[in-house]
Coordinates of C-alpha atoms in Angstrom, one line a residue:
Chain A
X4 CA 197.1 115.3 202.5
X5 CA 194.6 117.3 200.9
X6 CA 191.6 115.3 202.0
X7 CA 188.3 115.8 200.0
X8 CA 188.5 118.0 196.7
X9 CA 186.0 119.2 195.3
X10 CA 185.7 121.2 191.3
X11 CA 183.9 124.0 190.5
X12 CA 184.4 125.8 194.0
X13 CA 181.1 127.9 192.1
X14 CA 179.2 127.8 189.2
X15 CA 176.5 129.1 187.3
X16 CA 174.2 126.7 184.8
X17 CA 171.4 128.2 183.0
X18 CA 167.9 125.6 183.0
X19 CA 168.5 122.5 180.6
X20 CA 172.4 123.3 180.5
X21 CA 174.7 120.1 182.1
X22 CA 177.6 120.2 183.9
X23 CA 180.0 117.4 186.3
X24 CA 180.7 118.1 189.3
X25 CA 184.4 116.3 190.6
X26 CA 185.2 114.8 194.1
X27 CA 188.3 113.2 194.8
X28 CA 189.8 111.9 197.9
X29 CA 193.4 111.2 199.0
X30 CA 192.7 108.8 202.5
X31 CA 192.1 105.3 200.4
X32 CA 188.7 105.6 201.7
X33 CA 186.4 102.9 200.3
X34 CA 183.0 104.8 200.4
X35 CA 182.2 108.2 198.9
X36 CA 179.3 110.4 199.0
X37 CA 177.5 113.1 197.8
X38 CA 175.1 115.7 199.5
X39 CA 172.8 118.8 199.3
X40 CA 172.5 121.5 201.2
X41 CA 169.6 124.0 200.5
X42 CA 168.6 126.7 202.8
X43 CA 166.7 126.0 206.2
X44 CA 167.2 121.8 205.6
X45 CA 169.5 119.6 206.7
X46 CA 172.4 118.0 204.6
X47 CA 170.6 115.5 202.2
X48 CA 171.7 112.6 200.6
X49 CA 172.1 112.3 196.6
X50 CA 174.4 108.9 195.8
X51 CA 176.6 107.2 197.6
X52 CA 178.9 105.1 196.6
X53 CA 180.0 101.7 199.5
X54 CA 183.2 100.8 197.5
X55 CA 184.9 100.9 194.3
X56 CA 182.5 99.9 191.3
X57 CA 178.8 100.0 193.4
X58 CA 176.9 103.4 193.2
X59 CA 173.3 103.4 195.0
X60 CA 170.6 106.0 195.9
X61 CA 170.2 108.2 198.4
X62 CA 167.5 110.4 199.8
X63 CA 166.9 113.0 197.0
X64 CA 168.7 111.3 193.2
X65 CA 166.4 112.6 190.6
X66 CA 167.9 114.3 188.2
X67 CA 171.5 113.3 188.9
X68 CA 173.6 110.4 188.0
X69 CA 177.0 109.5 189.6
X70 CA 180.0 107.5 188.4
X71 CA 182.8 106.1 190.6
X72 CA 185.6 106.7 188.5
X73 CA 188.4 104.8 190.7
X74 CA 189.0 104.6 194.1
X75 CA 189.9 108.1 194.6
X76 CA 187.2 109.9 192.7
X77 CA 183.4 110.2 192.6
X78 CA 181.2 112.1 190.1
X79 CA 178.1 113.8 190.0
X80 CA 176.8 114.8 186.6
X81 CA 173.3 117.2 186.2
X82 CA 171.9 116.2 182.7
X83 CA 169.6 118.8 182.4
X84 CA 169.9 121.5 185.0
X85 CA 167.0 122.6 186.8
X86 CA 166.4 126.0 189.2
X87 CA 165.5 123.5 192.0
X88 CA 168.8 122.2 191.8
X89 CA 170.2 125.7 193.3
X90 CA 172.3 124.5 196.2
X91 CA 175.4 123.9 197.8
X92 CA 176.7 120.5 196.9
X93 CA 179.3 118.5 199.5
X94 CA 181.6 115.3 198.7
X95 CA 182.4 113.3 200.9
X96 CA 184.2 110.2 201.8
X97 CA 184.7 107.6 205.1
X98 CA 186.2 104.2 205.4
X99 CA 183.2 102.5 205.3
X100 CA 179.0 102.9 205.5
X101 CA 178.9 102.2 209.2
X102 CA 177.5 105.0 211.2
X103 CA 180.7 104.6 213.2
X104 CA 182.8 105.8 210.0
X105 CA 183.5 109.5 210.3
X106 CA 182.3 110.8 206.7
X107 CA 185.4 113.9 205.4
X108 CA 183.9 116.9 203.7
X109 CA 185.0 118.5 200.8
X110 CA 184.9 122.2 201.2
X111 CA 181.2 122.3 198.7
X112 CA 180.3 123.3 195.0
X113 CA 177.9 126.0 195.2
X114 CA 176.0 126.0 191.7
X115 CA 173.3 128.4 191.0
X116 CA 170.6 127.4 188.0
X117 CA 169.2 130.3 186.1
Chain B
X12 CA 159.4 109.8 210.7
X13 CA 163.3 110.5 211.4
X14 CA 163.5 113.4 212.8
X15 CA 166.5 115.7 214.2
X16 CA 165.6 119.0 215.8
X17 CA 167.8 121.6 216.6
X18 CA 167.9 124.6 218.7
X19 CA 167.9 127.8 219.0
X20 CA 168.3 128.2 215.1
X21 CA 170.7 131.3 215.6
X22 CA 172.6 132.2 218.9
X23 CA 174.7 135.5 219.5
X24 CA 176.9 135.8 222.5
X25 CA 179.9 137.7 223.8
X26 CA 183.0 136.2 223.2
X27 CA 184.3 134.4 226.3
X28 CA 180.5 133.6 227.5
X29 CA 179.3 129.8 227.3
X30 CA 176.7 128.5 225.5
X31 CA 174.5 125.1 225.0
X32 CA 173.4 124.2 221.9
X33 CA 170.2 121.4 221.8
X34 CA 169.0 118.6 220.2
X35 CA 166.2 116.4 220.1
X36 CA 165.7 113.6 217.8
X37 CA 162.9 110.6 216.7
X38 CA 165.7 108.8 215.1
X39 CA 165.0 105.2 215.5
X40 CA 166.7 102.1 215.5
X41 CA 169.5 105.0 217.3
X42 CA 173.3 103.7 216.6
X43 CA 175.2 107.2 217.4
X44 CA 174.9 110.8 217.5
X45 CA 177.5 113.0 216.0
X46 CA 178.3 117.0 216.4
X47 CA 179.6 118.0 212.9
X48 CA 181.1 122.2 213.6
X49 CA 180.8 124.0 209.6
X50 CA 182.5 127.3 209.1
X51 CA 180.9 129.4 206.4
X52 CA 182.0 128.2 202.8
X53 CA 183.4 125.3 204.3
X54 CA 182.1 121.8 204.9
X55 CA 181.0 120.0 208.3
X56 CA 184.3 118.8 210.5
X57 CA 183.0 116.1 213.6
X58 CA 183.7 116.8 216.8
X59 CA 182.4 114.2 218.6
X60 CA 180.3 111.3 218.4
X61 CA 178.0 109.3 221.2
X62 CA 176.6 105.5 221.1
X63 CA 173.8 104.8 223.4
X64 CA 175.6 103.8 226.4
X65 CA 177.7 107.1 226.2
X66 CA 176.1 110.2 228.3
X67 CA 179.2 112.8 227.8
X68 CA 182.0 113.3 225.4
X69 CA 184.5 116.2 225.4
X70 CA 186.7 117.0 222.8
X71 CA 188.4 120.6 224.1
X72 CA 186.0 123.8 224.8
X73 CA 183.4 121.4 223.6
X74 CA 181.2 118.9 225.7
X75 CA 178.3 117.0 224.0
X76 CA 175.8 115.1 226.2
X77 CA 173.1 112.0 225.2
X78 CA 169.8 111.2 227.3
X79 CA 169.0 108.2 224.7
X80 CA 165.9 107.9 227.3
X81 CA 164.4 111.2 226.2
X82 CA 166.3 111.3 223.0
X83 CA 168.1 114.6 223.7
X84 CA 171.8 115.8 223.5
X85 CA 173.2 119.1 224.1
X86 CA 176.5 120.5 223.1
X87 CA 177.9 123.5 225.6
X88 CA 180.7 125.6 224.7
X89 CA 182.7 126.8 227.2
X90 CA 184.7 129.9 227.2
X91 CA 183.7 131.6 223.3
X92 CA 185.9 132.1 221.2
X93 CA 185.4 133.9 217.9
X94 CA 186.9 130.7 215.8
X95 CA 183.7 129.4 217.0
X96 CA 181.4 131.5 214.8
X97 CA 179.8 128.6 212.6
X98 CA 176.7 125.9 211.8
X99 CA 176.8 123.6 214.8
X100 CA 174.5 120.6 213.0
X101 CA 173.7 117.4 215.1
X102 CA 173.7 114.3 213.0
X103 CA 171.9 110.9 214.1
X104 CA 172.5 107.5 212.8
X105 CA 170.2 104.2 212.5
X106 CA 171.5 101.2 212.0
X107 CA 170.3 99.6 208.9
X108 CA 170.1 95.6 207.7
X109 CA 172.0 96.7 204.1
X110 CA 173.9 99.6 202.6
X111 CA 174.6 102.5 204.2
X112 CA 173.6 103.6 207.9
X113 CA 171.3 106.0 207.7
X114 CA 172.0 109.4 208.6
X115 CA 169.7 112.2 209.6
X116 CA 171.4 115.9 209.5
X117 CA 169.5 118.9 211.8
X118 CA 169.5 122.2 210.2
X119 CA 171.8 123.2 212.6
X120 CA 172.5 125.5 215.0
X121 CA 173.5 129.3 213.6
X122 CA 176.6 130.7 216.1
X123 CA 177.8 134.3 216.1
X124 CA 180.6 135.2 218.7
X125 CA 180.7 138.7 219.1
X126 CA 184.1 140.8 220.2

């Protein structure tokens, strides 16, 4: 089992340039997730996604867009990339939303905007 | 607000020493309170979580403790190691009437073990 995987491991955009980022899970996990992680804060919420088909928002969504492909994998596209969107960006997946559903990282997508 | 605190922000000690890692938080309605352990370039691994009527929890070299009264946990390492060089981040969840749980991350706790 390879868990959460996540593509790019790195990458560099330049401002207004848009890029995907891929997740994808191998536990049959219904929910999936993605995150932030900028220096000095805590992990922040983007998207998440409860089940198969239903995407909502998180803490922080403007200027990204998600799309739960299948089961297995979860999207994060950046339209029009930003400097401010210079972080380190986490998947992840559990069996559920409950607070009592362990959420798997991916091993992050560090992206740098220029 | 929902608030998790954490410290100290970085701790160095020898390897072999203990350590106790804190965390206060304003979370509120509480449901649990998870340790989350991520190595650099990596992504956050639990190792354990708490519900309210939970007051210690180990899971190996690592003990976490709640006081939901003063709305403080700690999380002591005992006997270093220097696998344990990482971000030690505290996590507290609310219950909430639809979609997701809430989750509020600390900035976590910055761990060097030194030889």
């Amino acid at each position: 089992n390879a868990g959460v995987t996540q593509t790019p491991k790195f990458q560099v955009l330049k401002t207004g340039q848009s890029m995907t980022l891929q997740c994808a899970q191998d536990m049959n996990h219904n929910s999936m997730y993605w995150y932030r992680q900028d220096p000095g804060m805590g992990l922040r919420l983007i998207y998440y996604s409860a089940s198969e088909g239903t995407t909502d928002k998180g803490e922080v969504p403007n200027g990204y867009n998600v799309s739960r492909l299948n089961k297995r994998e979860f999207s994060l596209r950046l339209e029009s990339a930003a400097p401010s969107q210079t972080s380190v960006y986490f998947c992840a997946s559990s069996d559920g939303t409950r607070s009592y559903n362990e959420q798997f990282f991916g091993p992050g997508t560090r992206l740098t905007v220029l | 607000k929902n608030q998790v605190e954490q410290s100290p922000q970085s701790l160095i000690i020898l390897e072999g020493k203990n350590c106790t890692l804190q965390c206060n938080y304003t979370v509120s309605p509480f449901s649990n309170l998870r340790w989350y352990k991520q190595d650099t370039g990596r992504g956050p691994v639990s190792l354990t979580i708490m519900t309210f009527s939970e007051n210690t929890k180990s899971n190996g070299r690592y003990t976490a403790t709640l006081d939901a009264d003063t709305k403080q946990s700690s999380l002591h390492i005992t006997a270093s190691q220097l696998s344990d060089s990482a971000s030690y981040i505290c996590v507290v969840s609310r219950h909430s009437g639809g979609g997701a749980d809430g989750l509020t991350f600390g900035k976590g706790t910055h761990l060097i073990i030194q030889p």
